[in-house]
Amino acid sequence: MNCVTLKNHYLLIKENLFLIIMYFVVTVFTLIMQFRNFELFMVCFTIFYIIIFSPTIILHYTYYLQAKGIKIEFSEDGLMVFEGNTLKTIKDEDIIKIELYMSQSYAKTGYSTGRYPGEDYYYAIIITHSGEIIINNLLYPKLLNIDRYLNLSKFEYITRIFAFLP
């Protein structure tokens, strides 16, 4: 079953956690060394940190809200979507197209270049003949490999700076 778990959250934000830890290490180091312009350094560093990580925190929270309570399972025929107690089966031939929204670097290379924490976030909108639109996001670990499970001719890659959910 492909669902949102604590492990998925950790896998997604482990690099960000490392940067947060480094921020506190640098802060403690500057306190110990008592640099001359410590206050200026801390103000600049904090502003930089807020500018870099605020969009990432917002992205992660909106992705979490969207994915809460939804489980997706890939099968030979297509997708099985469990939302609460209801099951929707979407066959491969019912899918009109799949739009993948992601950063330019992720679309070209298949992985984040690490220049910005928000590059790791992307999502897919699956449009079916019955008009259903399923928004899936990378809190599901197998979305990274969605093209291996479904027909490649139906994919459309749309690049953005930030992959905010619609």
Coordinates of N, CA and C in Angstrom, one line a residue:
M1 N 0.9 -1.2 0.0 CA 0.0 0.0 0.0 C 0.9 1.2 0.0
N2 N 0.6 2.2 -0.8 CA 1.3 3.4 -1.0 C 0.6 4.5 -0.3
C3 N 1.0 4.8 1.0 CA 0.4 5.8 1.7 C 1.4 6.7 2.4
V4 N 0.9 7.8 3.0 CA 1.7 8.8 3.7 C 2.0 8.2 5.1
T5 N 3.3 8.1 5.4 CA 3.8 7.7 6.7 C 4.8 8.6 7.2
L6 N 5.2 8.4 8.5 CA 6.2 9.2 9.1 C 7.5 9.0 8.4
K7 N 7.8 7.8 7.9 CA 9.0 7.5 7.2 C 9.1 8.3 5.9
N8 N 8.0 8.5 5.2 CA 8.0 9.3 4.0 C 8.3 10.7 4.3
H9 N 7.7 11.2 5.4 CA 8.1 12.6 5.8 C 9.5 12.8 6.1
Y10 N 10.1 11.8 6.8 CA 11.5 11.9 7.1 C 12.4 11.8 5.8
L11 N 12.1 10.9 4.9 CA 12.8 10.8 3.7 C 12.8 12.1 2.9
L12 N 11.7 12.8 2.9 CA 11.5 14.0 2.2 C 12.3 15.2 2.8
I13 N 12.3 15.2 4.1 CA 12.9 16.4 4.8 C 14.2 16.1 5.4
K14 N 14.9 15.0 5.2 CA 16.1 14.7 5.9 C 17.2 15.7 5.5
E15 N 17.3 16.1 4.3 CA 18.3 17.1 3.9 C 18.0 18.4 4.6
N16 N 16.7 18.8 4.7 CA 16.4 20.0 5.4 C 16.7 19.9 6.9
L17 N 16.5 18.8 7.5 CA 16.8 18.6 8.9 C 18.3 18.7 9.1
F18 N 19.1 18.2 8.1 CA 20.6 18.4 8.2 C 20.9 19.9 8.2
L19 N 20.3 20.7 7.3 CA 20.5 22.1 7.2 C 20.1 22.8 8.5
I20 N 19.0 22.4 9.1 CA 18.6 23.0 10.3 C 19.6 22.7 11.4
I21 N 20.1 21.5 11.5 CA 21.1 21.2 12.5 C 22.4 22.0 12.3
M22 N 22.7 22.2 11.0 CA 23.9 23.0 10.7 C 23.7 24.4 11.1
Y23 N 22.5 24.9 11.0 CA 22.2 26.3 11.4 C 22.5 26.5 12.9
F24 N 22.0 25.5 13.7 CA 22.2 25.6 15.1 C 23.7 25.4 15.5
V25 N 24.4 24.5 14.7 CA 25.8 24.4 15.0 C 26.6 25.6 14.7
V26 N 26.3 26.3 13.6 CA 26.9 27.6 13.3 C 26.6 28.6 14.4
T27 N 25.3 28.6 14.8 CA 24.9 29.6 15.9 C 25.7 29.3 17.1
V28 N 25.9 28.1 17.6 CA 26.6 27.8 18.8 C 28.1 28.1 18.6
F29 N 28.6 27.8 17.4 CA 30.0 28.1 17.1 C 30.3 29.6 17.2
T30 N 29.4 30.4 16.6 CA 29.6 31.9 16.7 C 29.4 32.4 18.1
L31 N 28.6 31.8 18.9 CA 28.5 32.2 20.3 C 29.8 31.9 21.0
I32 N 30.3 30.7 20.8 CA 31.5 30.4 21.5 C 32.7 31.2 21.1
M33 N 32.8 31.5 19.8 CA 33.9 32.2 19.3 C 33.8 33.7 19.5
Q34 N 32.6 34.2 19.8 CA 32.3 35.6 20.1 C 32.8 36.5 19.0
F35 N 32.3 36.3 17.8 CA 32.7 37.2 16.7 C 32.3 38.6 17.0
R36 N 33.0 39.5 16.4 CA 32.8 41.0 16.6 C 31.3 41.4 16.1
N37 N 30.9 41.0 15.0 CA 29.6 41.4 14.5 C 28.6 40.2 14.6
F38 N 28.6 39.6 15.7 CA 27.7 38.5 15.9 C 26.3 38.8 15.7
E39 N 25.8 39.9 16.2 CA 24.3 40.3 16.0 C 24.0 40.4 14.5
L40 N 24.9 41.1 13.8 CA 24.6 41.3 12.4 C 24.6 40.0 11.6
F41 N 25.6 39.2 12.0 CA 25.7 37.8 11.4 C 24.4 37.0 11.6
M42 N 23.9 37.0 12.9 CA 22.7 36.3 13.2 C 21.5 36.8 12.5
V43 N 21.4 38.1 12.4 CA 20.2 38.7 11.7 C 20.2 38.3 10.2
C44 N 21.4 38.4 9.6 CA 21.5 38.1 8.2 C 21.3 36.6 7.9
F45 N 21.8 35.8 8.8 CA 21.7 34.3 8.7 C 20.2 33.9 8.9
T46 N 19.6 34.5 9.9 CA 18.2 34.2 10.1 C 17.3 34.6 9.0
I47 N 17.5 35.8 8.4 CA 16.7 36.2 7.3 C 16.9 35.3 6.1
F48 N 18.1 34.9 5.8 CA 18.4 34.0 4.8 C 17.7 32.7 5.0
Y49 N 17.8 32.2 6.2 CA 17.1 30.9 6.6 C 15.6 31.0 6.4
I50 N 15.0 32.1 6.8 CA 13.5 32.2 6.6 C 13.2 32.3 5.1
I51 N 13.9 33.0 4.3 CA 13.7 33.1 2.9 C 13.8 31.8 2.2
I52 N 14.8 31.0 2.6 CA 15.0 29.7 2.0 C 14.0 28.7 2.4
F53 N 13.7 28.6 3.7 CA 12.8 27.5 4.2 C 11.4 27.8 4.3
S54 N 10.9 29.0 4.3 CA 9.5 29.3 4.5 C 8.7 28.6 3.3
P55 N 9.0 28.8 2.1 CA 8.3 28.1 1.0 C 8.3 26.6 1.2
T56 N 9.4 26.1 1.6 CA 9.4 24.6 1.8 C 8.5 24.1 2.9
I57 N 8.4 24.8 4.0 CA 7.5 24.5 5.0 C 6.1 24.6 4.6
I58 N 5.8 25.6 3.8 CA 4.4 25.8 3.3 C 4.1 24.6 2.3
L59 N 5.0 24.3 1.4 CA 4.8 23.2 0.5 C 4.6 21.9 1.2
H60 N 5.4 21.6 2.2 CA 5.3 20.3 2.9 C 3.9 20.2 3.6
Y61 N 3.5 21.3 4.2 CA 2.2 21.3 4.9 C 1.0 21.1 4.0
T62 N 1.1 21.8 2.9 CA -0.1 21.7 1.9 C -0.1 20.3 1.3
Y63 N 1.1 19.8 1.0 CA 1.2 18.4 0.5 C 0.6 17.4 1.5
Y64 N 1.0 17.6 2.8 CA 0.5 16.7 3.8 C -1.1 16.8 3.9
L65 N -1.6 18.0 3.9 CA -3.1 18.2 4.0 C -3.8 17.5 2.9
Q66 N -3.2 17.6 1.7 CA -3.8 17.0 0.5 C -3.8 15.5 0.6
A67 N -2.7 14.9 1.1 CA -2.5 13.5 1.1 C -3.1 12.7 2.3
K68 N -3.6 13.5 3.3 CA -4.0 12.8 4.5 C -5.3 12.0 4.2
G69 N -5.2 10.7 4.6 CA -6.4 9.8 4.4 C -6.5 9.2 3.1
I70 N -5.5 9.4 2.2 CA -5.6 8.8 0.8 C -4.5 7.8 0.7
K71 N -4.8 6.6 0.2 CA -3.8 5.6 -0.1 C -4.0 5.2 -1.5
I72 N -2.8 5.0 -2.2 CA -2.8 4.7 -3.6 C -2.0 3.4 -3.8
E73 N -2.6 2.5 -4.6 CA -1.9 1.3 -4.9 C -1.8 1.1 -6.4
F74 N -0.6 0.9 -6.9 CA -0.4 0.7 -8.4 C -0.6 -0.8 -8.7
S75 N -1.3 -1.1 -9.8 CA -1.5 -2.5 -10.2 C -1.2 -2.6 -11.7
E76 N -1.3 -3.8 -12.2 CA -1.0 -4.0 -13.6 C -2.0 -3.2 -14.5
D77 N -3.3 -3.1 -14.0 CA -4.3 -2.5 -14.8 C -4.3 -0.9 -14.7
G78 N -3.9 -0.4 -13.6 CA -3.9 1.0 -13.3 C -3.7 1.4 -11.9
L79 N -4.7 2.2 -11.3 CA -4.5 2.6 -9.9 C -5.7 2.2 -9.1
M80 N -5.5 1.9 -7.9 CA -6.6 1.8 -6.9 C -6.4 2.8 -5.8
V81 N -7.4 3.7 -5.7 CA -7.3 4.8 -4.8 C -8.3 4.6 -3.6
F82 N -7.7 4.5 -2.4 CA -8.5 4.4 -1.2 C -8.6 5.7 -0.5
E83 N -9.8 6.3 -0.5 CA -10.0 7.6 0.2 C -11.1 7.3 1.3
G84 N -10.6 7.3 2.5 CA -11.5 6.9 3.6 C -11.9 5.5 3.5
N85 N -13.2 5.2 3.4 CA -13.7 3.8 3.2 C -14.1 3.5 1.8
T86 N -13.9 4.5 0.8 CA -14.3 4.2 -0.5 C -13.0 3.8 -1.4
L87 N -13.3 3.0 -2.4 CA -12.3 2.5 -3.3 C -12.6 3.0 -4.7
K88 N -11.7 3.6 -5.4 CA -11.9 4.0 -6.8 C -10.8 3.2 -7.5
T89 N -11.2 2.5 -8.6 CA -10.3 1.8 -9.4 C -10.3 2.5 -10.7
I90 N -9.1 2.9 -11.1 CA -8.9 3.7 -12.4 C -8.0 2.8 -13.3
K91 N -8.6 2.4 -14.4 CA -7.8 1.5 -15.3 C -6.9 2.4 -16.2
D92 N -5.9 1.8 -16.7 CA -4.9 2.5 -17.5 C -5.6 3.2 -18.7
E93 N -6.6 2.5 -19.3 CA -7.2 3.1 -20.5 C -8.2 4.2 -20.2
D94 N -8.6 4.3 -18.9 CA -9.5 5.4 -18.5 C -8.7 6.7 -18.3
I95 N -7.4 6.7 -18.2 CA -6.6 7.9 -18.0 C -6.3 8.6 -19.3
I96 N -6.8 9.9 -19.3 CA -6.5 10.7 -20.5 C -5.1 11.2 -20.5
K97 N -4.7 11.8 -19.4 CA -3.3 12.2 -19.3 C -2.9 12.4 -17.9
I98 N -1.6 12.5 -17.7 CA -1.0 12.7 -16.4 C -0.1 13.9 -16.5
E99 N -0.4 14.9 -15.7 CA 0.4 16.1 -15.7 C 1.3 16.1 -14.5
L100 N 2.6 16.1 -14.7 CA 3.6 16.2 -13.6 C 4.1 17.6 -13.5
Y101 N 3.9 18.2 -12.4 CA 4.4 19.6 -12.1 C 5.6 19.4 -11.2
M102 N 6.7 20.0 -11.7 CA 8.0 19.9 -10.9 C 8.9 21.0 -11.3
S103 N 10.0 21.1 -10.6 CA 11.0 22.1 -10.9 C 11.8 21.7 -12.2
Q104 N 12.4 22.7 -12.9 CA 13.1 22.5 -14.1 C 14.2 21.4 -13.9
S105 N 15.0 21.6 -12.9 CA 16.1 20.6 -12.7 C 15.6 19.2 -12.4
Y106 N 14.5 19.1 -11.7 CA 13.9 17.8 -11.4 C 13.4 17.1 -12.7
A107 N 12.8 17.9 -13.6 CA 12.3 17.4 -14.8 C 13.4 16.9 -15.8
K108 N 14.5 17.6 -15.8 CA 15.6 17.3 -16.7 C 16.4 16.1 -16.2
T109 N 16.7 16.1 -14.9 CA 17.7 15.1 -14.3 C 17.0 13.9 -13.6
G110 N 15.7 14.1 -13.1 CA 15.1 13.1 -12.4 C 15.4 13.1 -10.9
Y111 N 16.1 14.1 -10.5 CA 16.4 14.3 -9.0 C 16.7 15.8 -8.8
S112 N 16.7 16.2 -7.5 CA 16.9 17.6 -7.2 C 18.4 17.9 -7.2
T113 N 18.7 19.0 -7.7 CA 20.1 19.4 -7.8 C 20.6 20.0 -6.4
G114 N 19.7 20.2 -5.5 CA 20.0 20.6 -4.2 C 20.3 22.1 -4.0
R115 N 19.9 22.9 -5.1 CA 20.1 24.3 -5.0 C 19.1 25.0 -4.0
Y116 N 18.0 24.4 -4.0 CA 16.9 24.9 -3.2 C 16.1 23.8 -2.6
P117 N 15.7 23.8 -1.3 CA 15.0 22.7 -0.7 C 13.6 22.5 -1.3
G118 N 13.0 23.5 -1.9 CA 11.7 23.3 -2.5 C 11.7 22.6 -3.8
E119 N 12.9 22.3 -4.4 CA 13.0 21.6 -5.7 C 12.6 20.1 -5.5
D120 N 12.6 19.6 -4.3 CA 12.3 18.2 -4.1 C 10.8 17.9 -4.2
Y121 N 10.0 19.0 -4.2 CA 8.5 18.8 -4.2 C 7.9 18.8 -5.6
Y122 N 7.1 17.8 -5.9 CA 6.4 17.9 -7.2 C 5.1 17.0 -7.0
Y123 N 4.2 17.2 -7.9 CA 3.0 16.4 -7.8 C 2.4 16.1 -9.2
A124 N 1.5 15.2 -9.2 CA 0.9 14.7 -10.5 C -0.6 14.9 -10.4
I125 N -1.2 15.4 -11.5 CA -2.6 15.4 -11.6 C -3.0 14.4 -12.7
I126 N -3.9 13.5 -12.3 CA -4.3 12.4 -13.2 C -5.7 12.7 -13.7
I127 N -5.9 12.9 -15.0 CA -7.2 13.3 -15.5 C -7.7 12.1 -16.2
T128 N -9.0 11.7 -15.9 CA -9.6 10.5 -16.4 C -10.8 10.9 -17.3
H129 N -11.3 9.9 -18.1 CA -12.5 10.1 -18.9 C -13.7 10.5 -18.1
S130 N -13.8 10.0 -16.9 CA -15.0 10.3 -16.1 C -14.9 11.7 -15.5
G131 N -13.9 12.4 -15.7 CA -13.7 13.7 -15.2 C -13.0 13.8 -13.9
E132 N -12.7 12.7 -13.3 CA -12.0 12.7 -12.0 C -10.6 13.2 -12.2
I133 N -10.2 14.0 -11.2 CA -8.8 14.5 -11.2 C -8.3 14.1 -9.8
I134 N -7.2 13.3 -9.9 CA -6.6 12.9 -8.7 C -5.2 13.7 -8.6
I135 N -5.1 14.4 -7.5 CA -3.8 15.0 -7.2 C -3.0 14.2 -6.3
N136 N -1.9 13.8 -6.8 CA -1.0 12.9 -6.0 C 0.3 13.7 -5.8
N137 N 1.0 13.4 -4.7 CA 2.2 14.1 -4.4 C 3.3 13.2 -3.9
L138 N 4.5 13.7 -3.8 CA 5.6 12.9 -3.5 C 5.7 12.4 -2.0
L139 N 4.7 12.7 -1.2 CA 4.7 12.1 0.1 C 4.4 10.6 -0.1
Y140 N 3.9 10.3 -1.2 CA 3.7 8.9 -1.6 C 5.1 8.4 -2.2
P141 N 5.8 7.4 -1.7 CA 7.1 7.1 -2.2 C 7.1 6.7 -3.6
K142 N 6.1 6.0 -4.1 CA 6.2 5.5 -5.5 C 5.8 6.5 -6.6
L143 N 5.4 7.7 -6.2 CA 5.1 8.7 -7.2 C 6.4 9.0 -8.0
L144 N 7.6 8.8 -7.4 CA 8.8 9.0 -8.1 C 8.9 8.1 -9.3
N145 N 8.3 6.9 -9.2 CA 8.3 5.9 -10.3 C 7.0 5.8 -11.0
I146 N 6.2 6.8 -11.0 CA 4.8 6.7 -11.6 C 4.9 6.3 -13.0
D147 N 5.9 6.8 -13.7 CA 6.1 6.5 -15.1 C 6.4 5.0 -15.4
R148 N 6.9 4.3 -14.4 CA 7.1 2.9 -14.6 C 5.9 2.1 -14.5
Y149 N 4.9 2.6 -13.8 CA 3.6 1.9 -13.6 C 2.6 2.2 -14.6
L150 N 2.6 3.3 -15.2 CA 1.6 3.7 -16.1 C 2.2 4.0 -17.5
N151 N 1.3 4.2 -18.5 CA 1.7 4.4 -19.9 C 2.5 5.7 -20.1
L152 N 3.7 5.7 -20.6 CA 4.5 6.9 -20.7 C 3.9 7.9 -21.7
S153 N 3.2 7.4 -22.7 CA 2.7 8.4 -23.7 C 1.7 9.4 -23.2
K154 N 1.2 9.1 -22.0 CA 0.2 10.0 -21.4 C 0.7 11.1 -20.5
F155 N 2.1 11.1 -20.4 CA 2.7 12.1 -19.4 C 3.0 13.4 -20.1
E156 N 2.7 14.5 -19.3 CA 3.1 15.8 -19.7 C 3.8 16.5 -18.6
Y157 N 5.1 16.9 -18.8 CA 5.9 17.5 -17.8 C 5.7 19.0 -17.8
I158 N 5.3 19.6 -16.7 CA 5.1 21.0 -16.6 C 6.1 21.5 -15.5
T159 N 7.0 22.4 -15.9 CA 8.0 22.9 -15.0 C 7.6 24.2 -14.4
R160 N 7.9 24.4 -13.1 CA 7.7 25.6 -12.4 C 8.8 25.8 -11.4
I161 N 8.9 27.0 -10.9 CA 10.0 27.3 -9.9 C 9.6 26.5 -8.6
F162 N 8.4 26.7 -8.2 CA 7.9 25.9 -7.0 C 6.6 25.1 -7.4
A163 N 6.5 23.9 -7.0 CA 5.4 23.1 -7.4 C 4.3 23.2 -6.3
F164 N 3.7 24.4 -6.2 CA 2.6 24.5 -5.2 C 1.4 23.8 -5.8
L165 N 0.6 23.2 -4.9 CA -0.6 22.5 -5.3 C -1.6 23.6 -5.8
P166 N -2.4 23.2 -6.8 CA -3.4 24.1 -7.3 C -4.5 24.4 -6.3

